[in-house]
Each structure stands twice: as structure tokens, then as C-alpha cells.
mmCIF file with all atom_site columns, C-alpha atoms in Angstrom:
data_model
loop_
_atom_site.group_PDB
_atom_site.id
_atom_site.type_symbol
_atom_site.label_atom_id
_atom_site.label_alt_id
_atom_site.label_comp_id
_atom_site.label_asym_id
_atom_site.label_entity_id
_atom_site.label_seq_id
_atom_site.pdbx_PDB_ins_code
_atom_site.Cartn_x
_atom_site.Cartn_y
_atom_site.Cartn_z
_atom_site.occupancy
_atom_site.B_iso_or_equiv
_atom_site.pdbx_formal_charge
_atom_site.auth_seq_id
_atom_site.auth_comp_id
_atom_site.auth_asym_id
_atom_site.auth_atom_id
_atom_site.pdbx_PDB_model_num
ATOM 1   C CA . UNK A 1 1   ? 51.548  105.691 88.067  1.00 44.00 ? 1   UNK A CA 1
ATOM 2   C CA . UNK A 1 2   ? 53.579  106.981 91.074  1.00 45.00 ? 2   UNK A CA 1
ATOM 3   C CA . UNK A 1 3   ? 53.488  103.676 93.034  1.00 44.00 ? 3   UNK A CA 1
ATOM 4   C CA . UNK A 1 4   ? 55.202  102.495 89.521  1.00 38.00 ? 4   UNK A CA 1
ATOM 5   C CA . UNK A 1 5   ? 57.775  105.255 89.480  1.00 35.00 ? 5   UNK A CA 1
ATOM 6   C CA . UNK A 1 6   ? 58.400  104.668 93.039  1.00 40.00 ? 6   UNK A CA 1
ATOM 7   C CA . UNK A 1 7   ? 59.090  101.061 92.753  1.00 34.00 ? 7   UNK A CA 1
ATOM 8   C CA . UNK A 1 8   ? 61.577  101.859 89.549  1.00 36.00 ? 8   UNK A CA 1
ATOM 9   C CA . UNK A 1 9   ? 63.461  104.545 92.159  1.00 38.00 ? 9   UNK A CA 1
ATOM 10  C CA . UNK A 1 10  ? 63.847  102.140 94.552  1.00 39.00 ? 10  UNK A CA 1
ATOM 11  C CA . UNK A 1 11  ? 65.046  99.340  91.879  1.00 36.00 ? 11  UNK A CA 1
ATOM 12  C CA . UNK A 1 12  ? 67.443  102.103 90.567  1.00 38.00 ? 12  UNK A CA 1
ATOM 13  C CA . UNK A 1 13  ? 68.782  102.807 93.624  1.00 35.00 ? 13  UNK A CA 1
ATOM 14  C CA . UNK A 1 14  ? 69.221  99.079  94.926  1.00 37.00 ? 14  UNK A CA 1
ATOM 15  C CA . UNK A 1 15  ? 71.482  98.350  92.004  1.00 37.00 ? 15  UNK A CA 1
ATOM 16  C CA . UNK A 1 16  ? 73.630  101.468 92.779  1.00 36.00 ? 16  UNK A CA 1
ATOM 17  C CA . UNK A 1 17  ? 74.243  100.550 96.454  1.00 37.00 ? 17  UNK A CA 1
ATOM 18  C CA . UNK A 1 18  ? 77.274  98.613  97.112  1.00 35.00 ? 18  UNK A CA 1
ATOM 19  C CA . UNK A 1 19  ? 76.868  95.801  99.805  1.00 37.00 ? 19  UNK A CA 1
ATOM 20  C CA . UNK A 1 20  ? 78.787  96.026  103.268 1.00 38.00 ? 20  UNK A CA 1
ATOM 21  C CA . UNK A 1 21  ? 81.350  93.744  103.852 1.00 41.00 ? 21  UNK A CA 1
ATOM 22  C CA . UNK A 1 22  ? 80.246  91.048  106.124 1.00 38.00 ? 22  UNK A CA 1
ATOM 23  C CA . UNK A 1 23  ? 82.561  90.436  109.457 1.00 38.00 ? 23  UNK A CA 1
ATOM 24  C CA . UNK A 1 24  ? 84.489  87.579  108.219 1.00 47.00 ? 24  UNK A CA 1
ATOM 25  C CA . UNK A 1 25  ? 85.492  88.685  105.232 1.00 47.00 ? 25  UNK A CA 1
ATOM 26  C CA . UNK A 1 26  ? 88.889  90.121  104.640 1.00 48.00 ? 26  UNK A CA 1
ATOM 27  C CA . UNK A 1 27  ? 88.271  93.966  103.937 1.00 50.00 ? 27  UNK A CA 1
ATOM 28  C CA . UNK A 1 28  ? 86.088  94.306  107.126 1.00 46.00 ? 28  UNK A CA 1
ATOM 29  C CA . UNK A 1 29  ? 89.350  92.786  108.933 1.00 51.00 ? 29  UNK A CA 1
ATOM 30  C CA . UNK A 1 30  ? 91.310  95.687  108.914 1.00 61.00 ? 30  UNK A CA 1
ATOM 31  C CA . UNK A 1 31  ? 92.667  98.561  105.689 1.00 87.00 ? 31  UNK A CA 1
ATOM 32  C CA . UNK A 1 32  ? 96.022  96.859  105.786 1.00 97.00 ? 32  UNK A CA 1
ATOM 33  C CA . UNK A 1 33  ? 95.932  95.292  102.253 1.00 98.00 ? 33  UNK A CA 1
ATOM 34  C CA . UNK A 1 34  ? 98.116  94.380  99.306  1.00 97.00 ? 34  UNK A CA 1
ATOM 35  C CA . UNK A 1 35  ? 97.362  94.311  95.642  1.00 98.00 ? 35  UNK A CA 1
ATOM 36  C CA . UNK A 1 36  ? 99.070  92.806  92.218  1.00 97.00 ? 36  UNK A CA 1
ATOM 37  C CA . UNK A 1 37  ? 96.915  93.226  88.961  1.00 96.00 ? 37  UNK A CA 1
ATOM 38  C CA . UNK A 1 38  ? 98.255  92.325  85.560  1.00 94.00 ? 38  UNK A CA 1
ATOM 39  C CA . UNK A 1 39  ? 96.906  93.694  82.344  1.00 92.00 ? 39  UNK A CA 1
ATOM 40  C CA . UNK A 1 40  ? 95.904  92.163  79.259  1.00 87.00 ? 40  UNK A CA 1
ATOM 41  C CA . UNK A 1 41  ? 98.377  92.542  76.557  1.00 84.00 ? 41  UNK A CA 1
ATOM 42  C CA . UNK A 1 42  ? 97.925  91.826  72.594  1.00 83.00 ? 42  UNK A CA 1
ATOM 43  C CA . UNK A 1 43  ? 98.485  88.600  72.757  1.00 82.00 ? 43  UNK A CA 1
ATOM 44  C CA . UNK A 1 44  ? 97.375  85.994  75.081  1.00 85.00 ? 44  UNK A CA 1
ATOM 45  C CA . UNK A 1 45  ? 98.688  87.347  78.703  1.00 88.00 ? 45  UNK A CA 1
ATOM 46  C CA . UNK A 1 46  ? 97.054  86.398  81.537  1.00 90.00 ? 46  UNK A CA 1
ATOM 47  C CA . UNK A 1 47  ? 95.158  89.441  83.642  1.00 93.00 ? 47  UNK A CA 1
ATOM 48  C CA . UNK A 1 48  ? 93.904  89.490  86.435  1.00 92.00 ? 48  UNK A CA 1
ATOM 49  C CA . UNK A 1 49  ? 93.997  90.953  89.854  1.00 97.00 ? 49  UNK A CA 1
ATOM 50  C CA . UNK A 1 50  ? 94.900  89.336  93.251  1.00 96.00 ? 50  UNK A CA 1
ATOM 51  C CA . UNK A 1 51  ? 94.416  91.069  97.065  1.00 97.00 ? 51  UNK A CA 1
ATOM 52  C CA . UNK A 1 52  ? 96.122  89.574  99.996  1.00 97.00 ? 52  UNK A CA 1
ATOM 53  C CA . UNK A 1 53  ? 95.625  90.638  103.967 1.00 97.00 ? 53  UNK A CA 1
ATOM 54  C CA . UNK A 1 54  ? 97.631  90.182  106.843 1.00 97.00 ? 54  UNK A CA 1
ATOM 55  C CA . UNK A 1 55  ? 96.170  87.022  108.184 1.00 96.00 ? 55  UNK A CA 1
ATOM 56  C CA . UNK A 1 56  ? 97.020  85.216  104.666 1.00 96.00 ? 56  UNK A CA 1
ATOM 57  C CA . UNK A 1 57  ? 93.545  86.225  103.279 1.00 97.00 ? 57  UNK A CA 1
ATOM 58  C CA . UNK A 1 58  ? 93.060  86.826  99.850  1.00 96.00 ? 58  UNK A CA 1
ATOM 59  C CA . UNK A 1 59  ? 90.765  87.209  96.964  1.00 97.00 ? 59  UNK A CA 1
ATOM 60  C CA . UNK A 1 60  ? 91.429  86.563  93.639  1.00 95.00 ? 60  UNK A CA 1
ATOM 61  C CA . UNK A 1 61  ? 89.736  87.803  90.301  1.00 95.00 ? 61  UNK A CA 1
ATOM 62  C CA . UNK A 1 62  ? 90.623  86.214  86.718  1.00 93.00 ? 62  UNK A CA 1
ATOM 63  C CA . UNK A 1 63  ? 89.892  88.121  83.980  1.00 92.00 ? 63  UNK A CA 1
ATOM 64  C CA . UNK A 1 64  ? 91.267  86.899  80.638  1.00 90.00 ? 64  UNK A CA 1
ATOM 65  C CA . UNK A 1 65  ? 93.377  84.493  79.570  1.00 88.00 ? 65  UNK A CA 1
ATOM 66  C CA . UNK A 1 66  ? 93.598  82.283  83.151  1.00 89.00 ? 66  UNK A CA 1
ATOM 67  C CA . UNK A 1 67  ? 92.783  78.969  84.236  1.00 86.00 ? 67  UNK A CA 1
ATOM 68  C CA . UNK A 1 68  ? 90.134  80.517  86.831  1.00 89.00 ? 68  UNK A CA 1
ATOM 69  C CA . UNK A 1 69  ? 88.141  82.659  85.376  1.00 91.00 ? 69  UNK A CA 1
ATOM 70  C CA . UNK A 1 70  ? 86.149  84.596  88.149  1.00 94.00 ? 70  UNK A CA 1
ATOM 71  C CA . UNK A 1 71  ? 86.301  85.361  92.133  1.00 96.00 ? 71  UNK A CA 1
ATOM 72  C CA . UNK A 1 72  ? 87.798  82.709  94.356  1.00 94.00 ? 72  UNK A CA 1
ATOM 73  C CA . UNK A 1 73  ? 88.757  83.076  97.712  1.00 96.00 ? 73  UNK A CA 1
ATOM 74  C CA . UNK A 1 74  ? 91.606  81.342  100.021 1.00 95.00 ? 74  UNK A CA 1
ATOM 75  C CA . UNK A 1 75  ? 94.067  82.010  102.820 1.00 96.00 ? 75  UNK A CA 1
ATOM 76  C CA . UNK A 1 76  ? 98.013  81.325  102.472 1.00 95.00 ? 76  UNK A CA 1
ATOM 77  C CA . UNK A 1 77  ? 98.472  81.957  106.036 1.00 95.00 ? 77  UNK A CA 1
ATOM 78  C CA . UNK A 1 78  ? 99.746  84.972  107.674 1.00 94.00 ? 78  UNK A CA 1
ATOM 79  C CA . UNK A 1 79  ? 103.972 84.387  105.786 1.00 96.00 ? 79  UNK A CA 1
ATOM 80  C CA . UNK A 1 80  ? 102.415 85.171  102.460 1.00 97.00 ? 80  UNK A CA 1
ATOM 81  C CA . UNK A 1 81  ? 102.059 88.827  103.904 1.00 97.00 ? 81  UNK A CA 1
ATOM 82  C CA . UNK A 1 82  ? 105.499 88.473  105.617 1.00 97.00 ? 82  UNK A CA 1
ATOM 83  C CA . UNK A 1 83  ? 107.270 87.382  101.768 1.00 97.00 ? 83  UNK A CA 1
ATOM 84  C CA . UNK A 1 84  ? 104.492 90.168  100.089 1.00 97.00 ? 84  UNK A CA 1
ATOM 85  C CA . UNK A 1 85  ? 105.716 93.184  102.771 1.00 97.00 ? 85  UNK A CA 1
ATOM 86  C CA . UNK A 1 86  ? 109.280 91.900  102.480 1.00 98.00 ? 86  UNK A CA 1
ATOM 87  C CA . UNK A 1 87  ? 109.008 92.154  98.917  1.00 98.00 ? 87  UNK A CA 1
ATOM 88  C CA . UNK A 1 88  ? 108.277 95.372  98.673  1.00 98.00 ? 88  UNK A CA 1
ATOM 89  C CA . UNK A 1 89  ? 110.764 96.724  100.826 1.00 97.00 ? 89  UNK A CA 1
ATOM 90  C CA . UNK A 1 90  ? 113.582 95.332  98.632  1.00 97.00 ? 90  UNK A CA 1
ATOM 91  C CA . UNK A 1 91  ? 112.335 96.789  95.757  1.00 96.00 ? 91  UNK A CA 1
ATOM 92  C CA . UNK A 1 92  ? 112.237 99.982  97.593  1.00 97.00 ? 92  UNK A CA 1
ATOM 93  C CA . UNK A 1 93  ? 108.169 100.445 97.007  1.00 97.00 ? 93  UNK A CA 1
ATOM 94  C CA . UNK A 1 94  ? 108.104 103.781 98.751  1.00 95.00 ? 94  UNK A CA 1
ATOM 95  C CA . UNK A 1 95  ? 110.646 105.648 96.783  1.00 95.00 ? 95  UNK A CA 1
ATOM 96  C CA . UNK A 1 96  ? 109.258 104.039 93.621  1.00 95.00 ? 96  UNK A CA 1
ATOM 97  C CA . UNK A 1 97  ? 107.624 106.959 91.127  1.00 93.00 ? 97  UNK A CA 1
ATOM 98  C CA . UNK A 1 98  ? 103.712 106.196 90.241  1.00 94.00 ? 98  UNK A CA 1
ATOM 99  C CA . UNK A 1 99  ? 104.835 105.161 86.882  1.00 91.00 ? 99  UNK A CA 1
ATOM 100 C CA . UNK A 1 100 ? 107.638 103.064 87.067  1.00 89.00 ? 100 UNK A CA 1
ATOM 101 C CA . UNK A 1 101 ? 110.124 103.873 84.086  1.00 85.00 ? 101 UNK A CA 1
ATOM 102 C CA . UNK A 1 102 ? 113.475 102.934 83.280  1.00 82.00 ? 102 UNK A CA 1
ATOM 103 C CA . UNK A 1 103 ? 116.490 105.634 84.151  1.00 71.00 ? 103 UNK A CA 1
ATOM 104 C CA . UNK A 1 104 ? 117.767 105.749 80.636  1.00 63.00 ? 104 UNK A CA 1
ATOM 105 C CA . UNK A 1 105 ? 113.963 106.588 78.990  1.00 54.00 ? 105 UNK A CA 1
ATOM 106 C CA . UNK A 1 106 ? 114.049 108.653 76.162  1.00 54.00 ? 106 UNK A CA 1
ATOM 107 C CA . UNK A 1 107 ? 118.148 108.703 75.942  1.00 55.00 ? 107 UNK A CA 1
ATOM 108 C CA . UNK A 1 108 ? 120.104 108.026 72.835  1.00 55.00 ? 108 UNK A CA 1
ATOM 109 C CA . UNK A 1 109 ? 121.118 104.770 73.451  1.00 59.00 ? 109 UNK A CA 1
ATOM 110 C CA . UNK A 1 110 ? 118.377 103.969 75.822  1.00 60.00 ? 110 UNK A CA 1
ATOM 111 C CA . UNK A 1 111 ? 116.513 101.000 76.197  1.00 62.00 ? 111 UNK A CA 1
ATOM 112 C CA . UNK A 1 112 ? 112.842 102.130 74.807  1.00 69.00 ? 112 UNK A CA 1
ATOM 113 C CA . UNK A 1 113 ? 109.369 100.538 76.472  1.00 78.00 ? 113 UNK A CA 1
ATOM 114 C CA . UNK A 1 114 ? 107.929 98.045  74.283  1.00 78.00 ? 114 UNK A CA 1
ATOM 115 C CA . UNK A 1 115 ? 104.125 98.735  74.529  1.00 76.00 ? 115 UNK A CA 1
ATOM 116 C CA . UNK A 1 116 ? 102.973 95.529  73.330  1.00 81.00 ? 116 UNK A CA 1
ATOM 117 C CA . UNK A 1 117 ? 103.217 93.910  76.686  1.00 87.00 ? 117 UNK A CA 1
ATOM 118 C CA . UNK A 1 118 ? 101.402 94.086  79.904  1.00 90.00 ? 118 UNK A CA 1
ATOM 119 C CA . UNK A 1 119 ? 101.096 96.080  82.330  1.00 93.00 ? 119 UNK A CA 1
ATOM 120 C CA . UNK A 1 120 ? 100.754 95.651  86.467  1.00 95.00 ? 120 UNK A CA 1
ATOM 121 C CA . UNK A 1 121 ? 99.999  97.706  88.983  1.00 97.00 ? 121 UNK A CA 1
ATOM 122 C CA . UNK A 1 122 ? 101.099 97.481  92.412  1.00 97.00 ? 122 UNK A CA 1
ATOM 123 C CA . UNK A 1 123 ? 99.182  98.799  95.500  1.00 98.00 ? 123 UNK A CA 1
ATOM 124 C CA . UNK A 1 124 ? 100.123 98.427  99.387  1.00 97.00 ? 124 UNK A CA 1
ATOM 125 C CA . UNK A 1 125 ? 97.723  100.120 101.660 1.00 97.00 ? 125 UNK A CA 1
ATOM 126 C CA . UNK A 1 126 ? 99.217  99.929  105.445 1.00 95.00 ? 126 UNK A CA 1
ATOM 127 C CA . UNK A 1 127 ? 96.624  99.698  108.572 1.00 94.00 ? 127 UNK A CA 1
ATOM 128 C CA . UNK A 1 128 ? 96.444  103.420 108.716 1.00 92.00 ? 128 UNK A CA 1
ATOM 129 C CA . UNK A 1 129 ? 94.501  103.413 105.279 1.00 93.00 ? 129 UNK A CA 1
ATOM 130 C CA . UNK A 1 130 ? 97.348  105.092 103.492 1.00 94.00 ? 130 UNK A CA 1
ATOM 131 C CA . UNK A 1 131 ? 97.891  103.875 100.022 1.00 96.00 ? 131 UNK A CA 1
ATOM 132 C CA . UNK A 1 132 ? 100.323 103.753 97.325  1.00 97.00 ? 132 UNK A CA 1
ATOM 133 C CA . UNK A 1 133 ? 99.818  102.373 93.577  1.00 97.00 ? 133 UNK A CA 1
ATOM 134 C CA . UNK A 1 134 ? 103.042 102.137 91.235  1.00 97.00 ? 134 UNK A CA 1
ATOM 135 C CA . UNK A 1 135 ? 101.705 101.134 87.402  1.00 95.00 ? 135 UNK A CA 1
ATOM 136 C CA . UNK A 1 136 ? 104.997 99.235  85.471  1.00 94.00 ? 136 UNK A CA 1
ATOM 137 C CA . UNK A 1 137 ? 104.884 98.229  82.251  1.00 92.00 ? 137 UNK A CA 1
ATOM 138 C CA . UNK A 1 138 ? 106.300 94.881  81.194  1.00 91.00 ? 138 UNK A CA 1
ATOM 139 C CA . UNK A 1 139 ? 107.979 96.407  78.599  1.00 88.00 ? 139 UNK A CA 1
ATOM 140 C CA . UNK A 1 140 ? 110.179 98.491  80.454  1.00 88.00 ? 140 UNK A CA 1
ATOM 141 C CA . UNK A 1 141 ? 113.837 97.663  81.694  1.00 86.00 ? 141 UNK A CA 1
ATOM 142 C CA . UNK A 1 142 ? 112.829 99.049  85.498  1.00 90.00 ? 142 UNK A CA 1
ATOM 143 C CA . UNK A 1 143 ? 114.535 95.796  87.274  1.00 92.00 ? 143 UNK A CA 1
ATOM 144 C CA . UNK A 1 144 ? 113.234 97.023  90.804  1.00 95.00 ? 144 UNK A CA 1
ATOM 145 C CA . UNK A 1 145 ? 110.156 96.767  89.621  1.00 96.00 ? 145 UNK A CA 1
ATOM 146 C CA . UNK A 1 146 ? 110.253 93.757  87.728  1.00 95.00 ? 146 UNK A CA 1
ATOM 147 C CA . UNK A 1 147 ? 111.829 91.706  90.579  1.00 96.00 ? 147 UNK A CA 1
ATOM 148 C CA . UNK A 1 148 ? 109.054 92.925  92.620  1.00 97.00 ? 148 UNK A CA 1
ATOM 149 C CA . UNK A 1 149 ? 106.399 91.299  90.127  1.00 96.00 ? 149 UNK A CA 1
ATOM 150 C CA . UNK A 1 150 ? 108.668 88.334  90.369  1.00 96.00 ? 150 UNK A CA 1
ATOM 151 C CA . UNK A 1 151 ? 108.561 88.191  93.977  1.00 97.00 ? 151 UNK A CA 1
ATOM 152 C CA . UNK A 1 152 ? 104.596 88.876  94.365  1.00 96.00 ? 152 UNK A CA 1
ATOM 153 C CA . UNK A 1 153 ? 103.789 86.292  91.931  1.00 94.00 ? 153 UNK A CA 1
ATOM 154 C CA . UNK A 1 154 ? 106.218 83.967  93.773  1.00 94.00 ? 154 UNK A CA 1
ATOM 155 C CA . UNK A 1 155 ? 103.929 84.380  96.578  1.00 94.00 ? 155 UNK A CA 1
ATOM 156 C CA . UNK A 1 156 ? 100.336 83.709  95.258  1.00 91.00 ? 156 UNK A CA 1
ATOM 157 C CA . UNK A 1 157 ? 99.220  80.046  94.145  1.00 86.00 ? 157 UNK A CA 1
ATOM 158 C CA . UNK A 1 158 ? 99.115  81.462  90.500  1.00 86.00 ? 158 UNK A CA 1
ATOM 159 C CA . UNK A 1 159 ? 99.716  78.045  88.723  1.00 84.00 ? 159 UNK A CA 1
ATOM 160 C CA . UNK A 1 160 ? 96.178  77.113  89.943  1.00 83.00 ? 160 UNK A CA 1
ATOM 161 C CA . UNK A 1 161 ? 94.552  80.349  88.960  1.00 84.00 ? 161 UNK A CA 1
ATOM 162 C CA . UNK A 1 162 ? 96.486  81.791  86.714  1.00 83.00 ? 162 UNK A CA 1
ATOM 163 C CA . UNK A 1 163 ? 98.255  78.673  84.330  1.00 79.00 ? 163 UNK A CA 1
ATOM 164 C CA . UNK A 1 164 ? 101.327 80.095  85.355  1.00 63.00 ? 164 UNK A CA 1
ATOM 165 C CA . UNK A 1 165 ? 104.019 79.691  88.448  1.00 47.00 ? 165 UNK A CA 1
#
């Protein structure tokens, strides 16, 4: 009876443990580490998430509504992270709020979110480990924001994975 509860404790606690990242792969590489993930919506909008690192590394995750569903793995060489970084300093990523709404919100006259649309979330973690994660939704009129979607997408081979350019 104990050799049986044993061997269920040690079952239990195998599934819990999460596996080290091996040397070659990406994450053991280094913190520095960008991230783009786009929500489902109520219709048919693609989601999924998409990590790139600064040797052109990145893994890729389909959720729903993609060509690709699943993991897949690739590198775009080391000027996707150039075009990623640069793209995030135009839109101004550090001064950008952690929810990403439009100046006139809740105005008479302004322009109100529509809810019905995706959302993404941004994330850009620099070599030091320090992290930052601004969520926009579609919906919104934020145009830094939506220019940096625009920009990230422009960057990842999301016609293959995705269905879309």
C-alpha cells in the first residue's frame, strides 16, 4: 500500500515539474526576449502567440483560427530583432500605460472601444530580465499601439502560420 502511494507521489510530482531548457534552445540563450500574442475574438480571428530572441530565434504557438495549429520553431536571423526593437521604440513602448487606451475614452464625443474584437498583448523583456507587457484591444483608436501590432506582425512569417501577412 505505501510502495503504491509512493509511486502515485512521485507520478504527481513528475507531471508538476517543468522541464529545463536544453542549451540550444532559445530561452536558455539569454532573458532578452520579445513577445506578440493575439486573442481570439467572436468571430473567426486568428490567436496565437509568437516569441522572438536576439539571434532571430523564435517560437511560435497557434491556437485558434491559424493555418499552424501548434508549436513550430524557426530563426529569421538576428534583423527580425533589429525591425522588432526598432518597432517598439517608435511606438514609444516604455511610456506606453499597461492597458493601452485611447486619449479621448469615456469623453462625449469620444471614440468608444468596440469589445467584439481582439485583443494583443505586447511584452519586451531586455537582457537584464526586466519586463514590460502592454494589453491593447483591437477595438480601440490607440494608433501607437496599433502601428506597433502592424509593425510586429510585419516582422514574423505570419502568412505561413497564421493565414495572414
Amino acid at each position: 500500500m505505501q510502495r503504491t502511494l509512493a509511486l502515485f507521489a512521485a507520478i504527481a510530482l513528475a507531471a508538476c515539474a517543468t522541464p529545463a531548457a536544453s542549451p540550444d534552445t532559445p530561452a536558455a540563450q539569454g532573458a532578452a526576449m520579445i513577445r506578440l500574442l493575439e486573442t481570439p475574438c467572436y468571430f473567426r480571428c486568428p490567436s496565437y502567440e509568437i516569441e522572438l530572441w536576439p539571434d532571430g530565434s523564435y517560437r511560435y504557438l497557434g491556437r485558434d483560427n491559424v493555418l499552424v495549429q501548434g508549436e513550430r520553431t524557426g530563426n529569421l536571423g538576428p534583423e527580425a530583432w533589429t525591425k522588432a526593437q526598432a518597432a517598439f521604440d517608435r511606438a514609444n513602448f516604455d511610456a506606453m500605460p499597461e492597458h493601452a487606451m485611447p486619449d479621448d475614452h469615456g469623453l462625449v464625443g469620444g471614440v468608444p472601444c468596440m469589445n467584439d474584437l481582439p485583443g494583443a498583448e505586447f511584452t519586451r523583456r531586455s537582457a537584464d530580465g526586466a519586463e514590460k507587457k502592454v494589453a491593447f484591444n483591437t477595438g480601440c483608436n490607440v494608433p501607437a499601439a496599433r502601428e506597433l501590432l502592424g509593425d510586429l506582425r510585419a516582422v514574423f512569417p505570419l502568412g505561413e502560420l497564421v493565414g495572414r501577412p
